[in-house]
Short mmCIF file of C-alpha atoms in Angstrom, two decimals:
data_model
loop_
_atom_site.label_atom_id
_atom_site.label_comp_id
_atom_site.label_asym_id
_atom_site.label_seq_id
_atom_site.Cartn_x
_atom_site.Cartn_y
_atom_site.Cartn_z
CA UNK A 7 9.63 23.68 26.30
CA UNK A 8 9.83 20.01 26.46
CA UNK A 9 8.28 19.35 29.32
CA UNK A 10 5.37 22.06 28.15
CA UNK A 11 4.92 19.33 24.94
CA UNK A 12 5.48 16.62 27.41
CA UNK A 13 2.22 17.93 29.81
CA UNK A 14 0.12 18.54 26.47
CA UNK A 15 1.00 15.22 25.21
CA UNK A 16 -0.40 13.57 28.25
CA UNK A 17 -3.71 15.41 27.69
CA UNK A 18 -4.34 13.94 24.73
CA UNK A 19 -6.54 11.35 24.92
CA UNK A 20 -5.95 7.06 24.15
CA UNK A 21 -7.66 7.30 20.83
CA UNK A 22 -5.04 10.54 19.71
CA UNK A 23 -2.18 8.36 20.82
CA UNK A 24 -3.58 6.11 19.44
CA UNK A 25 -3.35 7.04 15.78
CA UNK A 26 0.01 9.18 16.25
CA UNK A 27 1.83 6.03 16.93
CA UNK A 28 0.15 4.30 14.86
CA UNK A 29 1.26 7.20 11.49
CA UNK A 30 4.78 7.04 13.15
CA UNK A 31 5.01 3.75 13.35
CA UNK A 32 4.04 3.28 9.42
CA UNK A 33 6.08 5.98 8.43
CA UNK A 34 9.25 4.78 9.74
CA UNK A 35 8.81 1.10 8.80
CA UNK A 36 8.60 2.47 4.71
CA UNK A 37 11.50 4.71 5.65
CA UNK A 38 13.47 2.48 7.00
CA UNK A 39 12.92 0.67 3.71
CA UNK A 40 13.77 3.12 1.62
CA UNK A 41 16.48 3.86 3.09
CA UNK A 42 18.16 0.76 2.91
CA UNK A 43 17.82 0.44 -0.49
CA UNK A 44 20.93 1.63 -1.45
CA UNK A 45 22.73 -0.38 0.45
CA UNK A 46 20.69 -4.00 -1.70
CA UNK A 47 20.99 -2.28 -5.11
CA UNK A 48 25.10 -2.09 -4.16
CA UNK A 49 24.97 -5.45 -2.71
CA UNK A 50 22.89 -7.25 -5.64
CA UNK A 51 23.62 -6.53 -9.11
CA UNK A 52 20.72 -5.17 -11.51
CA UNK A 53 19.08 -8.69 -12.54
CA UNK A 54 19.64 -10.35 -8.40
CA UNK A 55 17.65 -6.87 -7.75
CA UNK A 56 15.23 -8.03 -10.23
CA UNK A 57 14.83 -11.58 -9.73
CA UNK A 58 14.34 -10.52 -5.80
CA UNK A 59 11.14 -7.87 -6.48
CA UNK A 60 9.87 -10.45 -8.96
CA UNK A 61 9.45 -12.82 -6.21
CA UNK A 62 8.13 -10.36 -3.45
CA UNK A 63 5.33 -9.56 -6.86
CA UNK A 64 4.56 -13.01 -6.73
CA UNK A 65 4.50 -13.46 -3.13
CA UNK A 66 1.20 -10.69 -3.11
CA UNK A 67 -0.18 -12.61 -5.68
CA UNK A 68 -0.10 -16.00 -3.62
CA UNK A 69 -0.53 -14.57 -0.21
CA UNK A 70 -4.02 -13.45 -2.08
CA UNK A 71 -4.83 -17.09 -2.13
CA UNK A 72 -3.07 -18.41 0.94
CA UNK A 73 -4.83 -16.29 3.50
CA UNK A 74 -7.91 -14.82 1.41
CA UNK A 75 -6.49 -11.53 3.42
CA UNK A 76 -8.65 -12.75 5.82
CA UNK A 77 -6.77 -9.88 8.29
CA UNK A 78 -8.53 -7.08 6.37
CA UNK A 79 -12.27 -5.41 6.55
CA UNK A 80 -13.45 -8.88 7.46
CA UNK A 81 -11.41 -8.77 10.82
CA UNK A 82 -12.07 -5.65 11.53
CA UNK A 83 -15.16 -5.75 11.61
CA UNK A 84 -15.95 -8.49 13.28
CA UNK A 85 -13.94 -7.59 16.23
CA UNK A 86 -17.04 -5.03 16.23
CA UNK A 87 -19.29 -7.58 15.45
CA UNK A 88 -18.03 -10.14 17.57
CA UNK A 89 -16.88 -8.03 20.51
CA UNK A 90 -18.57 -9.83 23.50
CA UNK A 91 -15.65 -13.03 21.90
CA UNK A 92 -13.28 -10.95 20.16
CA UNK A 93 -9.91 -13.75 21.66
CA UNK A 94 -12.39 -16.64 20.54
CA UNK A 95 -13.17 -13.92 16.81
CA UNK A 96 -9.84 -13.64 16.45
CA UNK A 97 -8.05 -17.12 17.74
CA UNK A 98 -10.55 -19.29 15.30
CA UNK A 99 -9.76 -16.01 12.05
CA UNK A 100 -5.97 -17.66 12.89
CA UNK A 101 -6.80 -21.09 13.38
CA UNK A 102 -8.38 -20.76 9.80
CA UNK A 103 -5.70 -18.84 8.30
CA UNK A 104 -3.08 -21.71 9.55
CA UNK A 105 -5.92 -24.31 8.04
CA UNK A 106 -5.45 -22.97 4.80
CA UNK A 107 -1.85 -22.00 4.77
CA UNK A 108 -1.38 -26.10 5.00
CA UNK A 109 -3.94 -26.52 2.77
CA UNK A 110 -1.67 -24.71 -0.63
CA UNK A 111 1.70 -26.16 1.05
CA UNK A 112 0.40 -30.04 0.23
CA UNK A 113 -1.39 -28.40 -3.40
CA UNK A 114 1.95 -27.01 -3.65
CA UNK A 115 3.51 -30.57 -2.26
CA UNK A 116 1.53 -32.53 -4.87
CA UNK A 117 3.06 -30.81 -8.42
CA UNK A 118 6.14 -28.88 -6.46
CA UNK A 119 7.76 -29.30 -10.25
CA UNK A 120 5.17 -27.44 -12.06
CA UNK A 121 4.11 -24.66 -9.67
CA UNK A 122 8.38 -24.39 -9.27
CA UNK A 123 8.65 -23.57 -13.21
CA UNK A 124 4.97 -21.58 -13.80
CA UNK A 125 6.52 -18.95 -10.45
CA UNK A 126 10.06 -19.52 -12.26
CA UNK A 127 11.15 -19.53 -8.24
CA UNK A 128 13.67 -22.76 -6.36
CA UNK A 129 11.73 -24.87 -3.84
CA UNK A 130 13.73 -22.74 -1.18
CA UNK A 131 12.37 -19.76 -2.58
CA UNK A 132 8.88 -20.69 -2.20
CA UNK A 133 9.14 -22.47 2.05
CA UNK A 134 10.86 -19.13 2.65
CA UNK A 135 7.61 -16.97 0.41
CA UNK A 136 4.98 -19.30 2.67
CA UNK A 137 7.40 -18.85 6.10
CA UNK A 138 6.97 -15.04 5.27
CA UNK A 139 2.88 -14.96 3.85
CA UNK A 140 1.63 -17.14 7.61
CA UNK A 141 4.26 -15.26 9.81
CA UNK A 142 2.71 -11.55 8.15
CA UNK A 143 -0.76 -12.26 8.50
CA UNK A 144 -0.83 -13.86 12.27
CA UNK A 145 1.24 -10.17 12.45
CA UNK A 146 -1.53 -8.49 10.39
CA UNK A 147 -4.68 -9.76 13.16
CA UNK A 148 -2.68 -9.45 16.30
CA UNK A 149 -2.14 -5.31 14.78
CA UNK A 150 -5.45 -5.30 14.03
CA UNK A 151 -6.34 -6.14 17.58
CA UNK A 152 -4.15 -4.26 18.84
CA UNK A 153 -5.39 -0.74 16.88
CA UNK A 154 -9.46 -1.62 17.65
CA UNK A 155 -8.37 -1.79 21.03
CA UNK A 156 -5.66 1.69 21.07
CA UNK A 157 -2.66 -0.46 22.14
CA UNK A 158 0.33 0.76 20.35
CA UNK A 159 3.17 0.44 22.90
CA UNK A 160 4.04 -2.94 22.26
CA UNK A 161 2.70 -2.93 18.31
CA UNK A 162 5.11 -0.18 18.05
CA UNK A 163 8.06 -1.72 19.63
CA UNK A 164 7.49 -4.78 17.67
CA UNK A 165 7.12 -3.42 14.09
CA UNK A 166 9.81 -1.37 14.71
CA UNK A 167 12.73 -4.05 15.46
CA UNK A 168 11.45 -6.23 12.68
CA UNK A 169 12.22 -3.31 10.54
CA UNK A 170 14.93 -2.84 11.47
CA UNK A 171 16.39 -6.77 12.13
CA UNK A 172 14.67 -6.98 8.22
CA UNK A 173 17.98 -4.87 6.49
CA UNK A 174 20.89 -6.05 8.71
CA UNK A 175 19.87 -9.26 8.77
CA UNK A 176 19.43 -9.46 5.43
CA UNK A 177 23.11 -7.25 4.32
CA UNK A 178 24.73 -9.86 6.63
CA UNK A 179 23.09 -12.82 4.48
CA UNK A 180 23.51 -11.56 1.62
CA UNK A 181 27.76 -10.20 2.04
CA UNK A 182 27.94 -13.63 3.01
CA UNK A 183 26.06 -15.68 0.32
CA UNK A 184 26.64 -17.01 -3.61
CA UNK A 185 22.71 -17.01 -3.79
CA UNK A 186 22.58 -13.68 -2.84
CA UNK A 187 18.96 -13.15 -3.92
CA UNK A 188 17.57 -16.29 -2.11
CA UNK A 189 19.72 -14.39 1.29
CA UNK A 190 17.34 -11.79 0.84
CA UNK A 191 15.17 -13.42 0.75
CA UNK A 192 15.36 -15.87 3.71
CA UNK A 193 16.97 -13.23 5.91
CA UNK A 194 13.49 -11.61 6.16
CA UNK A 195 11.31 -14.56 6.18
CA UNK A 196 13.89 -15.45 9.11
CA UNK A 197 12.45 -12.36 10.82
CA UNK A 198 9.50 -11.93 10.11
CA UNK A 199 8.98 -15.88 11.50
CA UNK A 200 10.78 -15.03 15.26
CA UNK A 201 9.33 -11.11 15.47
CA UNK A 202 5.71 -12.64 14.58
CA UNK A 203 5.43 -16.17 15.25
CA UNK A 204 4.77 -16.28 18.53
CA UNK A 205 2.21 -13.49 18.12
CA UNK A 206 0.25 -17.20 16.74
CA UNK A 207 0.19 -18.53 20.41
CA UNK A 208 -0.02 -15.15 22.28
CA UNK A 209 -3.98 -14.99 20.89
CA UNK A 210 -4.18 -19.36 20.46
CA UNK A 211 -4.32 -18.39 24.20
CA UNK A 212 -6.08 -15.93 24.97
CA UNK A 213 -8.99 -17.26 22.66
CA UNK A 214 -8.85 -20.79 23.23
CA UNK A 215 -10.68 -21.74 19.76
CA UNK A 216 -8.71 -22.68 16.89
CA UNK A 217 -12.25 -23.73 14.83
CA UNK A 218 -16.16 -22.32 14.52
CA UNK A 219 -17.82 -23.10 11.81
CA UNK A 220 -20.08 -19.69 12.77
CA UNK A 221 -16.84 -18.16 12.43
CA UNK A 222 -15.36 -19.60 9.06
CA UNK A 223 -18.24 -20.03 7.56
CA UNK A 224 -18.65 -15.44 8.10
CA UNK A 225 -15.21 -15.11 7.03
CA UNK A 226 -14.76 -17.43 4.51
CA UNK A 227 -18.56 -15.89 3.61
CA UNK A 228 -17.30 -12.10 3.20
CA UNK A 229 -14.57 -12.14 1.97
CA UNK A 230 -14.59 -14.83 -0.94
CA UNK A 231 -16.64 -12.38 -2.94
CA UNK A 232 -13.77 -10.27 -2.49
CA UNK A 233 -10.84 -11.94 -3.57
CA UNK A 234 -11.25 -11.16 -7.29
CA UNK A 235 -11.25 -7.01 -6.05
CA UNK A 236 -7.81 -8.35 -3.60
CA UNK A 237 -6.22 -10.20 -6.46
CA UNK A 238 -6.92 -7.30 -9.20
CA UNK A 239 -5.02 -5.01 -6.64
CA UNK A 240 -2.27 -7.01 -6.66
CA UNK A 241 -2.05 -7.72 -9.86
CA UNK A 242 -2.43 -3.93 -11.01
CA UNK A 243 0.80 -3.15 -8.98
CA UNK A 244 2.73 -6.75 -9.03
CA UNK A 245 2.26 -7.06 -12.94
CA UNK A 246 4.39 -5.46 -14.75
CA UNK A 247 7.40 -6.58 -13.10
CA UNK A 248 6.85 -10.59 -13.65
CA UNK A 249 5.86 -9.81 -16.85
CA UNK A 250 9.60 -7.47 -17.22
CA UNK A 251 11.77 -10.39 -16.45
CA UNK A 252 9.09 -13.25 -18.29
CA UNK A 253 9.39 -10.71 -21.62
CA UNK A 254 12.73 -8.77 -21.38
CA UNK A 255 14.90 -9.84 -18.18
CA UNK A 256 15.72 -9.72 -14.49
CA UNK A 257 17.58 -6.94 -15.14
CA UNK A 258 15.34 -4.60 -16.72
CA UNK A 259 12.99 -6.10 -14.29
CA UNK A 260 15.97 -4.66 -11.73
CA UNK A 261 15.54 -1.20 -12.92
CA UNK A 262 12.13 -0.78 -13.65
CA UNK A 263 11.40 -1.89 -9.79
CA UNK A 264 14.47 0.50 -8.39
CA UNK A 265 12.12 3.62 -10.04
CA UNK A 266 8.85 1.94 -9.13
CA UNK A 267 10.25 1.98 -4.92
CA UNK A 268 11.97 5.63 -5.55
CA UNK A 269 8.11 6.77 -7.22
CA UNK A 270 6.74 5.01 -3.97
CA UNK A 271 8.35 7.17 -1.90
CA UNK A 272 4.90 9.97 -2.57
CA UNK A 273 2.98 7.21 -1.12
CA UNK A 274 3.98 7.65 2.00
CA UNK A 275 3.16 11.24 2.12
CA UNK A 276 -0.10 10.20 0.05
CA UNK A 277 -1.06 7.68 2.88
CA UNK A 278 -0.30 9.76 5.72
CA UNK A 279 -2.40 12.65 4.35
CA UNK A 280 -5.55 9.54 3.41
CA UNK A 281 -5.59 8.24 7.06
CA UNK A 282 -5.20 11.78 7.68
CA UNK A 283 -8.90 12.69 5.51
CA UNK A 284 -10.33 9.66 5.56
CA UNK A 285 -12.09 10.26 9.58
CA UNK A 286 -13.26 13.14 8.47
CA UNK A 287 -14.65 11.95 5.33
CA UNK A 288 -16.58 9.01 6.82
CA UNK A 289 -18.20 11.53 9.63
CA UNK A 290 -19.19 13.50 6.45
CA UNK A 291 -20.80 10.52 5.05
CA UNK A 292 -22.47 9.34 8.12
CA UNK A 293 -23.98 12.88 9.12
CA UNK A 294 -24.90 12.99 5.18
CA UNK A 295 -22.97 16.32 4.84
CA UNK A 296 -21.39 16.69 1.71
CA UNK A 297 -20.91 20.36 1.29
CA UNK A 298 -17.26 20.73 2.13
CA UNK A 299 -15.64 17.53 1.21
CA UNK A 300 -15.42 18.39 -2.56
CA UNK A 301 -13.54 21.41 -1.72
CA UNK A 302 -11.29 19.37 1.00
CA UNK A 303 -10.97 16.80 -1.41
CA UNK A 304 -9.30 19.49 -4.66
CA UNK A 305 -6.84 21.21 -1.95
CA UNK A 306 -5.25 17.42 -0.96
CA UNK A 307 -4.97 16.32 -4.64
CA UNK A 308 -3.61 19.46 -5.73
CA UNK A 309 -0.91 18.56 -2.41
CA UNK A 310 -0.27 15.33 -3.63
CA UNK A 311 -0.24 16.52 -7.38
CA UNK A 312 2.72 19.67 -6.18
CA UNK A 313 4.59 16.54 -3.56
CA UNK A 314 4.77 14.52 -6.62
CA UNK A 315 5.84 17.38 -9.14
CA UNK A 316 9.17 17.77 -6.67
CA UNK A 317 9.80 13.75 -6.86
CA UNK A 318 9.60 14.27 -10.94
CA UNK A 319 12.34 17.20 -10.96
CA UNK A 320 15.04 15.94 -8.82
CA UNK A 321 14.62 12.31 -10.07
CA UNK A 322 18.64 11.90 -12.07
CA UNK A 323 19.45 12.97 -8.33
CA UNK A 324 17.17 10.27 -6.33
CA UNK A 325 18.18 7.64 -9.31
CA UNK A 326 21.95 8.80 -8.15
CA UNK A 327 21.74 8.14 -4.92
CA UNK A 328 19.75 4.92 -4.26
CA UNK A 329 21.19 3.39 -6.76
CA UNK A 330 24.89 2.67 -9.45
CA UNK A 331 24.65 3.44 -13.04
CA UNK A 332 23.49 0.86 -13.69
CA UNK A 333 20.29 2.55 -12.87
CA UNK A 334 20.66 5.28 -14.50
CA UNK A 335 17.74 4.48 -17.19
CA UNK A 336 14.79 4.61 -14.39
CA UNK A 337 15.01 8.02 -14.61
CA UNK A 338 12.85 8.16 -17.58
CA UNK A 339 9.88 5.64 -15.39
CA UNK A 340 10.02 7.48 -12.48
CA UNK A 341 7.41 10.15 -13.98
CA UNK A 342 4.82 8.12 -15.04
CA UNK A 343 4.73 5.84 -12.26
CA UNK A 344 5.14 8.79 -9.51
CA UNK A 345 1.68 10.25 -11.74
CA UNK A 346 0.03 7.16 -10.77
CA UNK A 347 -0.01 7.72 -7.51
CA UNK A 348 -2.43 11.14 -7.94
CA UNK A 349 -4.35 8.64 -9.55
CA UNK A 350 -4.32 5.92 -6.67
CA UNK A 351 -5.29 8.52 -3.94
CA UNK A 352 -8.24 9.90 -5.78
CA UNK A 353 -9.28 5.97 -5.83
CA UNK A 354 -9.11 5.98 -2.45
CA UNK A 355 -10.96 8.77 -1.94
CA UNK A 356 -13.58 7.75 -3.85
CA UNK A 357 -13.46 4.07 -2.05
CA UNK A 358 -14.74 6.13 1.53
CA UNK A 359 -18.23 6.41 -0.61
CA UNK A 360 -17.68 2.79 -1.82
CA UNK A 361 -16.94 1.30 1.56
CA UNK A 362 -19.34 2.83 4.27
CA UNK A 363 -21.90 2.24 2.12
CA UNK A 364 -20.90 -1.56 1.81
CA UNK A 365 -20.61 -2.09 -2.43
CA UNK A 366 -18.34 -4.88 -2.22
CA UNK A 367 -19.61 -6.48 -5.98
CA UNK A 368 -19.27 -2.62 -7.61
CA UNK A 369 -15.61 -2.74 -6.25
CA UNK A 370 -14.04 -6.52 -7.23
CA UNK A 371 -15.37 -5.85 -11.18
CA UNK A 372 -14.06 -1.59 -11.36
CA UNK A 373 -10.91 -3.09 -10.16
CA UNK A 374 -10.60 -6.59 -12.29
CA UNK A 375 -11.19 -4.16 -15.25
CA UNK A 376 -8.36 -2.12 -14.24
CA UNK A 377 -6.43 -5.13 -13.53
CA UNK A 378 -6.99 -7.21 -16.84
CA UNK A 379 -6.24 -3.92 -19.40
CA UNK A 380 -3.23 -4.03 -17.49
CA UNK A 381 -2.23 -7.27 -17.96
CA UNK A 382 -3.17 -6.11 -21.84
CA UNK A 383 -1.56 -3.31 -22.07
CA UNK A 384 2.02 -4.77 -20.54
CA UNK A 385 1.59 -7.48 -23.06
CA UNK A 386 1.59 -5.68 -25.95
CA UNK A 387 3.57 -2.81 -25.15
CA UNK A 388 6.75 -4.51 -23.53
CA UNK A 389 6.81 -6.48 -26.55
CA UNK A 390 6.84 -3.01 -28.77
CA UNK A 391 8.80 -0.72 -26.22
CA UNK A 392 10.66 -2.43 -23.96
CA UNK A 393 9.98 -2.46 -20.05
CA UNK A 394 10.13 1.35 -19.89
CA UNK A 395 6.18 0.94 -21.71
CA UNK A 396 5.11 -0.60 -18.18
CA UNK A 397 5.35 3.30 -16.41
CA UNK A 398 3.02 4.11 -18.37
CA UNK A 399 0.74 1.11 -19.05
CA UNK A 400 0.51 1.33 -15.38
CA UNK A 401 -0.25 5.16 -15.54
CA UNK A 402 -2.89 4.62 -17.89
CA UNK A 403 -4.44 1.71 -15.84
CA UNK A 404 -4.19 3.79 -12.67
CA UNK A 405 -6.34 6.51 -14.29
CA UNK A 406 -9.32 3.97 -16.09
CA UNK A 407 -8.89 2.67 -11.61
CA UNK A 408 -9.92 5.98 -10.60
CA UNK A 409 -12.76 6.50 -13.36
CA UNK A 410 -13.88 3.18 -13.10
CA UNK A 411 -14.16 4.36 -9.63
CA UNK A 412 -15.68 7.26 -9.68
CA UNK A 413 -18.74 5.54 -12.54
CA UNK A 414 -19.34 3.46 -8.37
CA UNK A 415 -19.41 6.70 -6.38
CA UNK A 416 -21.82 8.82 -8.92
CA UNK A 417 -23.93 5.43 -8.68
CA UNK A 418 -24.19 5.51 -5.19
CA UNK A 419 -25.01 9.20 -4.64
CA UNK A 420 -28.04 8.93 -6.93
CA UNK A 421 -28.75 5.64 -4.30
CA UNK A 422 -27.46 6.52 -0.86
CA UNK A 423 -26.70 10.72 -1.19
CA UNK A 424 -29.90 11.54 -2.23
CA UNK A 425 -28.74 12.40 -6.00
CA UNK A 426 -26.29 15.16 -4.39
CA UNK A 427 -23.61 15.54 -6.77
CA UNK A 428 -20.18 14.40 -4.83
CA UNK A 429 -17.06 16.03 -6.24
CA UNK A 430 -16.98 17.72 -9.58
CA UNK A 431 -15.17 15.54 -12.66
CA UNK A 432 -14.23 18.93 -14.92
CA UNK A 433 -12.28 19.71 -11.56
CA UNK A 434 -10.86 16.71 -10.88
CA UNK A 435 -9.88 16.38 -14.89
CA UNK A 436 -8.16 19.71 -14.48
CA UNK A 437 -6.21 19.56 -11.88
CA UNK A 438 -5.47 15.88 -12.70
CA UNK A 439 -4.75 16.57 -16.62
CA UNK A 440 -1.85 20.03 -15.27
CA UNK A 441 -0.81 17.56 -13.36
CA UNK A 442 0.23 15.42 -16.15
CA UNK A 443 1.15 17.86 -18.95
CA UNK A 444 3.65 19.46 -16.46
CA UNK A 445 4.61 15.99 -15.27
CA UNK A 446 5.92 14.94 -18.71
CA UNK A 447 7.46 18.43 -19.39
CA UNK A 448 9.92 17.78 -16.64
CA UNK A 449 10.82 15.22 -18.23
CA UNK A 450 12.47 17.16 -20.98
CA UNK A 451 14.88 19.30 -18.44
CA UNK A 452 16.45 15.93 -17.08
CA UNK A 453 19.63 17.24 -18.84
CA UNK A 454 19.55 21.22 -17.75
CA UNK A 455 20.39 20.78 -14.02
CA UNK A 456 19.57 24.99 -13.50
CA UNK A 457 16.22 25.20 -15.24
CA UNK A 458 14.56 21.99 -12.82
CA UNK A 459 16.89 23.07 -9.66
CA UNK A 460 14.84 26.59 -10.34
CA UNK A 461 11.60 25.04 -10.17
CA UNK A 462 12.16 23.40 -7.17
CA UNK A 463 12.33 26.69 -5.31
CA UNK A 464 9.16 27.85 -7.58
CA UNK A 465 7.42 24.57 -5.90
CA UNK A 466 8.92 26.19 -2.19
CA UNK A 467 7.62 29.51 -2.86
CA UNK A 468 4.16 28.13 -3.44
CA UNK A 469 4.22 26.30 0.00
CA UNK A 470 5.36 29.17 1.53
CA UNK A 471 2.48 31.22 -0.23
CA UNK A 472 0.13 28.30 1.03
CA UNK A 473 0.70 27.87 4.18
CA UNK A 474 -2.12 29.98 5.24
CA UNK A 475 -4.65 27.24 3.19
CA UNK A 476 -2.27 24.54 4.81
CA UNK A 477 -2.71 25.71 8.19
CA UNK A 478 -6.43 26.38 7.73
CA UNK A 479 -7.00 22.64 5.62
CA UNK A 480 -4.88 21.03 9.17
CA UNK A 481 -7.43 22.76 11.28
CA UNK A 482 -10.42 21.65 9.54
CA UNK A 483 -9.29 18.14 9.46
CA UNK A 484 -8.35 18.30 12.94
CA UNK A 485 -11.51 19.61 14.52
CA UNK A 486 -13.88 17.02 12.12
CA UNK A 487 -16.46 18.88 13.23
CA UNK A 488 -16.63 21.69 10.47
#
């Protein structure tokens, strides 16, 4: 059996092998992070856990300005556009990112007391932030180049090595240090600097070009209009923890962060499904063959809904496994945040069309609208109802996020798709409403374990009944020609 599997694996095209290993690597990276959560939630108090997650939220915001996320779309597209000088293109963007990082470090040093007060972080924490932002960007440039060349061996080894070392060093430093939050922050920064920093010199040596006026201007013109979109995405996913710490306390931010992290477990599933779905959908868009997209998307939404319902049903047990009793109240935040992942997946389906037809301005406006609503609703309702409200404002804003991007999709279809109707909003609304109604009903059963376990058995039976549809669904996506 092993020889048969090995033989079939060797016969696979390099593109298929690479895609498979990239997916496995992504799942393992996030899996390691999730599996170590029970350890850190017990080593850190709710207040320390909250401070660490608020630091991560600020880091995500600051990274948008410092790196402009040059390692995303502009780099991947540029590797194709500048394919004859791709090494020079890579080293030049590494040079631009390094220059931007140094510039923002100087801006910070010029008024470090102001920035420390604004972010509510120490100088040491912000120094670690700059290290992590730069090292992470270096790796993302290099990783993107490896992916486009289907070179997966080194990428998998480095990614998994760093993913393992982060929690190991983190646990060691947290146990030895009195300032446990700062210890965990620096553990991650040190591992990323050592694990990723040297890749900067690898790409610089290959490209031998730190500065190129043509490439720098190309990258800046492409990415500057997208900064509002990237920043709004970050605000949408991170502002709640920052605002809870400011408006309530660090302990509440810690409890909320744990519930958020458990809920985001479903992103492992939805991202894997999205990555599988994307090539098939793009092929259909390119061929202007939209007939089967709706049925495949509807079935995908049902899968995402069922997976999230399973998490909501076992939320009390999940919190018990992931954290001590001090985090117990997190069970009431998991359902609305888990429901949000459904709408994140829905947005990603709409985004296939948005990015294919390069509607960057429309994307940015829609994302900014949802982000502004998130900040406003958090400000109003956290004051009135405490940190629990953030879970529900997150859900409301991701619903709004999906709706706004549906309107973008609708306008795209009028212009680019011969006015053909793609994805019936009524069908999507029915699936979403049923999912949310059942999800909120599950919360009423958190003190009746027997009924919840009967629901788990019910979901398993549904999965068994749907197994033939699942197999057919997989074959359609694998074939990519139907």
